[in-house]
Short mmCIF file of C-alpha atoms and ligand atoms in Angstrom, two decimals:
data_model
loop_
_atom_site.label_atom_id
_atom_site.label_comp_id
_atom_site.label_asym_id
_atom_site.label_seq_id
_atom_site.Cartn_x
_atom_site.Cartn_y
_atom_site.Cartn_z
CA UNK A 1 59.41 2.35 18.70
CA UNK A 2 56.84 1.70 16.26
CA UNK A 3 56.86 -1.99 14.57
CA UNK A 4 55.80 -2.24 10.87
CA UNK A 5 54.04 -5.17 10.20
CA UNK A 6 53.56 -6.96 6.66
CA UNK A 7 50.34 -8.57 6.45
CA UNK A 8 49.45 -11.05 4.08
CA UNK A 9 46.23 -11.93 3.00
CA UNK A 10 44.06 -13.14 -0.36
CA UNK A 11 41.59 -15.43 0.41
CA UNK A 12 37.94 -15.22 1.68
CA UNK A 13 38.35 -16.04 5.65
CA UNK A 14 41.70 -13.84 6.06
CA UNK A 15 40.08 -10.70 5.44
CA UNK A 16 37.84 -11.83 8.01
CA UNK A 17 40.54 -12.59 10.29
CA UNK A 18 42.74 -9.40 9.55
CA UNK A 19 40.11 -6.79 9.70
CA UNK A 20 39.71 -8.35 13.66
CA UNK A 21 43.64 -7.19 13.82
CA UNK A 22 43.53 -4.25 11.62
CA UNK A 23 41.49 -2.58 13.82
CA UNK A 24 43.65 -2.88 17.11
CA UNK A 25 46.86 -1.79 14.79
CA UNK A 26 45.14 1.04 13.57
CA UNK A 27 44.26 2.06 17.03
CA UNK A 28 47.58 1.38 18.45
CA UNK A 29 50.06 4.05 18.32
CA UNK A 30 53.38 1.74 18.57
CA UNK A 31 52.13 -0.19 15.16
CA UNK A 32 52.26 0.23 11.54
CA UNK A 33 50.65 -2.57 9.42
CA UNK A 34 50.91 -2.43 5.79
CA UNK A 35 48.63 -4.96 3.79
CA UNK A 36 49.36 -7.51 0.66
CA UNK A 37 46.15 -8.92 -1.23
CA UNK A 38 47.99 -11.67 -2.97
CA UNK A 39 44.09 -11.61 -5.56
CA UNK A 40 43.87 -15.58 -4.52
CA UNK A 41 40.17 -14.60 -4.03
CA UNK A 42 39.01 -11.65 -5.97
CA UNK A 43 35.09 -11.55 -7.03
CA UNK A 44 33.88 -8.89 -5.41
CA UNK A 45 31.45 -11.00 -3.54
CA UNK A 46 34.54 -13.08 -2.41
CA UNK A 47 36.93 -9.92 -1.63
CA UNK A 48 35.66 -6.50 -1.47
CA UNK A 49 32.47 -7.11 0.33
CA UNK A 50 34.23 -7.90 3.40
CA UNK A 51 37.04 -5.09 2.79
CA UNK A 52 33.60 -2.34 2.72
CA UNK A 53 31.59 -4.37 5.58
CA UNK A 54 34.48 -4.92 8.10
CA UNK A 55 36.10 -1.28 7.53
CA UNK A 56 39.73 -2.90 6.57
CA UNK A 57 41.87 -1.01 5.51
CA UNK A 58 43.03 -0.60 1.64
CA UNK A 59 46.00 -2.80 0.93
CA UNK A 60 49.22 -1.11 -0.07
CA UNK A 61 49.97 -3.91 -2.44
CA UNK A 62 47.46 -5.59 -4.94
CA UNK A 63 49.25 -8.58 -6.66
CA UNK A 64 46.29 -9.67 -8.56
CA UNK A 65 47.43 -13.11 -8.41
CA UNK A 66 44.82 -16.06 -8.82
CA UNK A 67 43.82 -19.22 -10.74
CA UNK A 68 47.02 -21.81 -12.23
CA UNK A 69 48.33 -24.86 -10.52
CA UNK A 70 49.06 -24.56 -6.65
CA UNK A 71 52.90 -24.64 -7.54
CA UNK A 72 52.33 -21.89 -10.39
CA UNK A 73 50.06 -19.57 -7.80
CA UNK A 74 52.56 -19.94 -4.96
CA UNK A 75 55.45 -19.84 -7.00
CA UNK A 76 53.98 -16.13 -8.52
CA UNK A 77 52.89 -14.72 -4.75
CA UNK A 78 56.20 -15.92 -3.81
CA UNK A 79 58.56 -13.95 -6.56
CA UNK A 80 56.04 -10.96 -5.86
CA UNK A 81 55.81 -11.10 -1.84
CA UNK A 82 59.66 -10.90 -1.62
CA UNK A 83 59.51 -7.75 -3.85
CA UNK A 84 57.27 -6.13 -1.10
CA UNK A 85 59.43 -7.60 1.82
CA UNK A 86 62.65 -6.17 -0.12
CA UNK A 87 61.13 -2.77 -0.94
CA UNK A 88 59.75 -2.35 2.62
CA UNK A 89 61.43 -1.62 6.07
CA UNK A 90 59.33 -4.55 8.28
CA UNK A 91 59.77 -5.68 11.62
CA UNK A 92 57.91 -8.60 10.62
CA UNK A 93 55.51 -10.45 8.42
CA UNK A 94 52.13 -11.60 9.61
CA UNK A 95 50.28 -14.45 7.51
CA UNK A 96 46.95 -16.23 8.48
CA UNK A 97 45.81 -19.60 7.69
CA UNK A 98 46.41 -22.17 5.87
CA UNK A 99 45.99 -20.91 2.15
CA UNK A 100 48.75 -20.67 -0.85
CA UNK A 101 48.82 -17.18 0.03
CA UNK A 102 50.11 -18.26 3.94
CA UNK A 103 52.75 -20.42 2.82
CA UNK A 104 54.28 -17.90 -0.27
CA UNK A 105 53.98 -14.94 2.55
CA UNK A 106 55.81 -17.13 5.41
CA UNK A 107 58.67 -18.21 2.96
CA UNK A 108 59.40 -14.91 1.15
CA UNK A 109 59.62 -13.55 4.35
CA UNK A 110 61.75 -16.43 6.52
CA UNK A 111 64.15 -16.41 3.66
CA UNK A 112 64.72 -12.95 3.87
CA UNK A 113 65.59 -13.24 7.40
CA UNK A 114 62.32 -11.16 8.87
CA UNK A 115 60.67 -12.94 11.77
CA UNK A 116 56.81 -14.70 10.55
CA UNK A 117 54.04 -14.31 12.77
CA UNK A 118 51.43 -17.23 11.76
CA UNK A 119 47.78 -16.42 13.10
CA UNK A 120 46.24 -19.01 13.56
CA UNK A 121 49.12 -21.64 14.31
CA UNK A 122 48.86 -25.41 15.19
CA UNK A 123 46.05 -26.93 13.36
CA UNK A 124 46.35 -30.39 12.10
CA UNK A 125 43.79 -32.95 9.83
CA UNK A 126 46.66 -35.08 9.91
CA UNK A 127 45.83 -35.84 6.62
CA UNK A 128 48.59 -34.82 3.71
CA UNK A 129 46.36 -34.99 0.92
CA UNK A 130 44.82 -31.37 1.77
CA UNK A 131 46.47 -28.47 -0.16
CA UNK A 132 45.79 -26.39 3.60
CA UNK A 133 47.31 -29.39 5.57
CA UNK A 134 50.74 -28.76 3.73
CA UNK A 135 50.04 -25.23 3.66
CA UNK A 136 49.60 -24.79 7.49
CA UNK A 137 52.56 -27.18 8.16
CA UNK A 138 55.05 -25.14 6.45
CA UNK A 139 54.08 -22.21 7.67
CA UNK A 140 54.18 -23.20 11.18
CA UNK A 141 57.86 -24.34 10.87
CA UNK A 142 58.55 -20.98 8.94
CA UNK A 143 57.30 -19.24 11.76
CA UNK A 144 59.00 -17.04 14.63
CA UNK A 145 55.63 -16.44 16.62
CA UNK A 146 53.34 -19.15 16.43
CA UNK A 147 49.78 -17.54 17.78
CA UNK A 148 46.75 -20.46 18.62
CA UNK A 149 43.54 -20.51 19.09
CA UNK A 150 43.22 -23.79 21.10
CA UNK A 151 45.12 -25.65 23.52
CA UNK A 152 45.06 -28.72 21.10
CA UNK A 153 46.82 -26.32 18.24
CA UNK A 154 49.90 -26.30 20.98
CA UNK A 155 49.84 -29.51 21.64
CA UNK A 156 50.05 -30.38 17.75
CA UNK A 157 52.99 -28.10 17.71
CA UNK A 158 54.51 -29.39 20.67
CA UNK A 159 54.23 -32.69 19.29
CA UNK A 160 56.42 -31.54 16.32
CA UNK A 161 58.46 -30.37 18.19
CA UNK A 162 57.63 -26.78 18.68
CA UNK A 163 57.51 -24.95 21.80
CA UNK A 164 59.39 -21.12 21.59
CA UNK A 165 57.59 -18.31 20.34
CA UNK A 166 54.00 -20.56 20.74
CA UNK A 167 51.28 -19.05 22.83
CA UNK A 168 47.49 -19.59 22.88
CA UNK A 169 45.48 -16.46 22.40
CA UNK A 170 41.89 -17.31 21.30
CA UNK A 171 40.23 -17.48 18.07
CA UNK A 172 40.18 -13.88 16.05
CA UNK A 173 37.30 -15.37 14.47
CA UNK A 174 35.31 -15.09 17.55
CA UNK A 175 36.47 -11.57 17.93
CA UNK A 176 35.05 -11.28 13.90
CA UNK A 177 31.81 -12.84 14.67
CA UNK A 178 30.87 -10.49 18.35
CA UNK A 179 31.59 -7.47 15.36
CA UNK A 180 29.42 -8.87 12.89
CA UNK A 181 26.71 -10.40 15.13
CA UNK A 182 25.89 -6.46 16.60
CA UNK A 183 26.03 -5.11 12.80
CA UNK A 184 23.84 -7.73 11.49
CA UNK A 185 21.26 -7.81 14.60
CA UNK A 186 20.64 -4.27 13.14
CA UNK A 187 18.92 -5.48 10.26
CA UNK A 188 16.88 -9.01 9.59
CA UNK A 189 17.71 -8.39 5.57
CA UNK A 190 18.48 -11.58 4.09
CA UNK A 191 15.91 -13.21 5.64
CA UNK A 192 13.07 -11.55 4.25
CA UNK A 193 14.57 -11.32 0.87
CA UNK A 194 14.57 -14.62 0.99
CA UNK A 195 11.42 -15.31 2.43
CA UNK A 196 13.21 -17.83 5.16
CA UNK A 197 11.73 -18.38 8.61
CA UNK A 198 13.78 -18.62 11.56
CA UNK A 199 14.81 -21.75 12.51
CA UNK A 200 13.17 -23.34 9.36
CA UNK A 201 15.96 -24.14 7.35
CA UNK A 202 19.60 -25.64 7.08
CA UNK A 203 22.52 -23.28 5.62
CA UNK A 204 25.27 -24.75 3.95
CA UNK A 205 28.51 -24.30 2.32
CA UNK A 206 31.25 -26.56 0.46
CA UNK A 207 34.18 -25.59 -0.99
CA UNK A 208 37.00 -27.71 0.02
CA UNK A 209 38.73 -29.31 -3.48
CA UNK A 210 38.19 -32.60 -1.26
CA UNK A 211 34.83 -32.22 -2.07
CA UNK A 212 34.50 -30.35 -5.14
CA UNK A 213 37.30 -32.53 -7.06
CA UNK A 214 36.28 -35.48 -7.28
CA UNK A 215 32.63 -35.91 -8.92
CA UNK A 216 31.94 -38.97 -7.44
CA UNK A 217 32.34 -37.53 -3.63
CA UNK A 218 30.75 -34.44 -4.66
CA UNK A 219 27.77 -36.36 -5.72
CA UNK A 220 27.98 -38.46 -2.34
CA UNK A 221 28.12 -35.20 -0.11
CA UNK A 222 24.85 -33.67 -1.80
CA UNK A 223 23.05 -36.94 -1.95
CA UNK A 224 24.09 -37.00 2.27
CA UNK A 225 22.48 -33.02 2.39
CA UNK A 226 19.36 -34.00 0.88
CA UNK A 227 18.71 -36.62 3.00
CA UNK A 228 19.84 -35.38 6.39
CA UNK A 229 18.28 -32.12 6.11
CA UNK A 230 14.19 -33.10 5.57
CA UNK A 231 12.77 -30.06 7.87
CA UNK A 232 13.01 -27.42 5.32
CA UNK A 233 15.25 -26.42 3.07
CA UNK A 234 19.04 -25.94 2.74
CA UNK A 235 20.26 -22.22 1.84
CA UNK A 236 23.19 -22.82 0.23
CA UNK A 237 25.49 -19.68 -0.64
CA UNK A 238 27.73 -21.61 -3.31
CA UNK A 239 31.61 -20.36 -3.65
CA UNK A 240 32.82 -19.77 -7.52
CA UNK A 241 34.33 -23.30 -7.82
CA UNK A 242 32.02 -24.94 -6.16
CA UNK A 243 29.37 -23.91 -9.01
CA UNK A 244 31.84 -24.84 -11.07
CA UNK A 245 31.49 -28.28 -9.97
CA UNK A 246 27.56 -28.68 -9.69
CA UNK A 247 27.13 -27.31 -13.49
CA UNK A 248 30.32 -29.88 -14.59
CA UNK A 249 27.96 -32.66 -13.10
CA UNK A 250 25.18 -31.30 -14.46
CA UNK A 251 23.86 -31.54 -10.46
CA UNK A 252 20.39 -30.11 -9.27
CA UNK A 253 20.23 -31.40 -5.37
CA UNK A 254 16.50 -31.35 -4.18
CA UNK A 255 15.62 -28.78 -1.12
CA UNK A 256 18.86 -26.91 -2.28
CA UNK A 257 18.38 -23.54 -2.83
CA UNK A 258 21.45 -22.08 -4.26
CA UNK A 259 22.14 -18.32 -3.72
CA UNK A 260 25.32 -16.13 -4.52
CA UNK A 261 28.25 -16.15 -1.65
CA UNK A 262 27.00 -13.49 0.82
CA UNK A 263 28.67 -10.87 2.99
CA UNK A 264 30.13 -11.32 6.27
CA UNK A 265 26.85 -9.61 8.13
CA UNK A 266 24.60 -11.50 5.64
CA UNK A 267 26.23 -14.74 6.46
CA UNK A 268 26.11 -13.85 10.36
CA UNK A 269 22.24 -13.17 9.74
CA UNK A 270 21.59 -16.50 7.51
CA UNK A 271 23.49 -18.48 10.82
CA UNK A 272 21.51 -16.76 13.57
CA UNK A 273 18.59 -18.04 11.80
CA UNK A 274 19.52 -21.43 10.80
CA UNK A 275 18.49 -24.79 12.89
CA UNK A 276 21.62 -26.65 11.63
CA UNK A 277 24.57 -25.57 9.44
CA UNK A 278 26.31 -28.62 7.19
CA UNK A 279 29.92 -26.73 5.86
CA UNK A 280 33.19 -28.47 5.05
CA UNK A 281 34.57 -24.43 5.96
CA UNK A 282 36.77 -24.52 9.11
CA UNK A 283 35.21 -21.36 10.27
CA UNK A 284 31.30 -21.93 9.57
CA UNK A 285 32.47 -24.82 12.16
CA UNK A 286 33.49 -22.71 14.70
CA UNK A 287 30.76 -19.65 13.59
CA UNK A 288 27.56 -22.49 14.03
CA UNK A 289 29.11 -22.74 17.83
CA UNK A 290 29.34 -18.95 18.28
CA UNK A 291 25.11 -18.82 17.30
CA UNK A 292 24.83 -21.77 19.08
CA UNK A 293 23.68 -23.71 16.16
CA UNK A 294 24.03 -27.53 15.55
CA UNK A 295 26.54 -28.52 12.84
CA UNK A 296 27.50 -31.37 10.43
CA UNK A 297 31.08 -31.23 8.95
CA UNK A 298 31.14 -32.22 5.69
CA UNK A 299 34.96 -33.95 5.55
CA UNK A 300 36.14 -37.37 7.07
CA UNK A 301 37.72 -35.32 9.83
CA UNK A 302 38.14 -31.75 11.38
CA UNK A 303 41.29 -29.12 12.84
CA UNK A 304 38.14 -28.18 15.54
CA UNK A 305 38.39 -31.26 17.47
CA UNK A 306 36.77 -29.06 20.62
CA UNK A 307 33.47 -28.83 18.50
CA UNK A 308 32.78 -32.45 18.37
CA UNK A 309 33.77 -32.54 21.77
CA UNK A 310 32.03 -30.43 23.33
CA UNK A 311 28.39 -31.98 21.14
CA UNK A 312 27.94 -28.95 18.92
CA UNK A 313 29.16 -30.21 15.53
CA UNK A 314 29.57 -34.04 14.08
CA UNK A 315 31.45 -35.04 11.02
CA UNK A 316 29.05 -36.66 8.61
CA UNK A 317 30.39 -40.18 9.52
CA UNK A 318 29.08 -40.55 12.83
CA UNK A 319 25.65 -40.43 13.41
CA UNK A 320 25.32 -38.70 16.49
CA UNK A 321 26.62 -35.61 18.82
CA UNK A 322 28.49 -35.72 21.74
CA UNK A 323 26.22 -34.68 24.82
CA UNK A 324 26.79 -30.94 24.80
CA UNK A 325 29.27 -28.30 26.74
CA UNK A 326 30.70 -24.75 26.27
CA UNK A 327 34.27 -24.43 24.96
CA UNK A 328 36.59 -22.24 26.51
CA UNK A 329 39.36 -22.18 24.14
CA UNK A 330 37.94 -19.78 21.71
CA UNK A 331 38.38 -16.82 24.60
CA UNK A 332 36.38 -13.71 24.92
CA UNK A 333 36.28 -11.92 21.85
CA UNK A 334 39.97 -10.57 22.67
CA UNK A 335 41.91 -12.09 21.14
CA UNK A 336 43.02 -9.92 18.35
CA UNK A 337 44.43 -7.31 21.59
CA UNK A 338 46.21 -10.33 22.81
CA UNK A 339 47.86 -10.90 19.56
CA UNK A 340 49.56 -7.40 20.15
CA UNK A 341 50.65 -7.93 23.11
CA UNK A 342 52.56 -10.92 22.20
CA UNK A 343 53.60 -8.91 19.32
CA UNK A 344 55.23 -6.11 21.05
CA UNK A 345 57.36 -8.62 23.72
CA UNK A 346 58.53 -10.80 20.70
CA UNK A 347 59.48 -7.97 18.48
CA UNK A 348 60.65 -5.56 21.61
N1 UDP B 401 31.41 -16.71 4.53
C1 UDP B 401 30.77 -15.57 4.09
N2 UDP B 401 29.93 -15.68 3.02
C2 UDP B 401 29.69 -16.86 2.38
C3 UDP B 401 30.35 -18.02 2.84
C4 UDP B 401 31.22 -17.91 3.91
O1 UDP B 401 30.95 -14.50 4.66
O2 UDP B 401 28.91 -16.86 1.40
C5 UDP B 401 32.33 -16.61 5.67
C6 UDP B 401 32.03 -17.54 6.82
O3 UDP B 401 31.06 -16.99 7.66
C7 UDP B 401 33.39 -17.69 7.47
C8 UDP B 401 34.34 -17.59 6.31
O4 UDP B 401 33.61 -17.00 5.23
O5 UDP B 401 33.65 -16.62 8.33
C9 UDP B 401 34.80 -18.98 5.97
O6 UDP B 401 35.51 -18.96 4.83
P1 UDP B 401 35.75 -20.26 3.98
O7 UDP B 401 34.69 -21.24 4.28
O8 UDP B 401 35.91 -19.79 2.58
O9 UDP B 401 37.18 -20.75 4.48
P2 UDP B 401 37.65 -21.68 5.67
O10 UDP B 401 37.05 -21.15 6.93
O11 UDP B 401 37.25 -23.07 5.36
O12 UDP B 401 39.14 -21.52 5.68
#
């Protein structure tokens, strides 16, 4: 019996996530995956690059839905996303994350009795004052199948209370990154355009409205990027608000050389080249550790606990790296086949 499968996605790092899925549904006979862009994200640098790059498939369903208040944007994918889940016969609805378009996806969907499937499942800050935190929390408790990347994502779970449907399957983003990291080896592009040598600078990205909010922080974080990276100079593809932020502030960091957002293979090129990465992104985190390069997390604490274990990241309020060691949790660049095979027990 073929299972038809809503999947939800708007923002930057779930197309990422669902064109490692996509492409084990659309080789798999026994599943049908339909897709919903909610528009949360839709520059084409922030959106349709990665649809072309990573060969995902057009979505059914473009709600075009973006900018507003949290509640107004969730309220809006919400009305919309249980249009889609009415209209549609689904065996279930599939959202990744922690964005506004997770949370609208996993309610419209729970409250219309079809079974959520959260990707990514389990990650905590523990702290309430991020719009993901809340996001990622709901969701989880919304959710039928609970898929993690880590062990510690179970135990979170586990610790609220959450055990059924909860396995640990690896990290699609690792699955992402082995695709991208053969496409981009093909070509050194970026690099020459922008006249960077390997190893001799720092890449960068900040986007988290925990940084970009509040001037005063903002101001802190860049004034911590210009001092910490001295060896060269910081590539820094800026997101939309972001910008926003630095021309508010009337900002000019030194060293900083601000460039549009890239593509996926672009940004896999810029990493392979880097000697340290300094993000406040949840995946750059995990990406540095994939190319094996040192990272500094921008935020006063991080869902990737394993990287600061295991010496390969630090947040930027401790000065120094645990001694290094691989991390196993991530898997083997499978994960995204493992994810169906949950999928067809839980939904047999
Ligand atoms: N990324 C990209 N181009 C850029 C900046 C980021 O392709 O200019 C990728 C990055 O490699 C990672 C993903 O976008 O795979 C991370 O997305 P983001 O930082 O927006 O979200 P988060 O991971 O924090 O949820």
């Amino acid at each position: 019996m073929t299972k038809r499968i809503l999947s939800v996605v708007g923002a930057r790092p779930q197309f990422i996530k669902a064109a490692a899925l996509s492409r084990v549904f659309l080789e798999a006979p026994d599943f049908e995956e339909v897709l919903v862009h909610t528009g949360q994200h839709f520059d084409d640098n922030m959106s349709a690059v990665f649809f072309e790059e990573l060969a995902i498939p057009k979505p059914g369903y473009n709600l075009d839905i973006h900018g507003g208040g949290h509640g107004q944007m969730t309220g809006r994918m919400l009305e919309a996303i249980e249009t889609v889940v009415e209209q549609e016969k689904l065996d279930s609805v599939l959202v990744y994350g922690d964005t506004n378009s997770t949370l609208a996806g996993a309610l419209a969907a729970a409250k219309l009795h079809i079974p959520v499937v959260h990707v990514e499942a389990g990650l905590r800050s523990f702290n309430r004052r991020m719009p993901e935190e809340i996001n990622r929390v709901m969701a989880d408790h919304l959710s039928a199948v609970l898929l993690c990347p880590t062990r510690e994502a179970v135990a979170n779970l586990a610790n609220e209370g959450v055990t059924k449907g909860v396995y640990q399957v690896g990290d699609v983003m690792y699955d992402a990154t082995l695709f991208a990291k053969q496409a981009a080896e093909r070509s050194l592009g970026i690099l020459d355009r922008l006249d960077l040598e390997r190893d001799g600078y720092s890449l960068c990205t900040i986007h988290r409205a925990e940084n970009t909010d509040d001037g005063a922080r903002f101001r802190r974080v860049l004034e911590f990027l210009e001092a910490a990276a001295v060896d060269g100079p910081v590539v820094f593809p800026i997101h939309p608000r972001t910008r926003q932020t630095l021309e508010r502030h009337d900002l000019n960091p030194k060293r900083v050389r601000l460039i549009d957002p890239v593509g996926y293979f672009d940004m896999h090129r810029l990493l392979s080249g880097a000697r340290q990465v300094f993000t406040d992104s949840g995946g750059l985190q995990k990406e540095a550790y994939f190319h094996r390069v040192p990272c500094v997390t921008l935020r006063d604490e991080t869902e990737w606990v394993e990287t600061v274990e295991a010496g390969w990241n630090r947040l930027w309020t401790s000065d120094a790296y645990q001694p290094r060691a691989e991390i196993s949790d991530y898997g083997d660049g499978k994960a995204a086949q493992k994810i169906a095979d949950v999928l067809r027990e839980e939904l047999a």
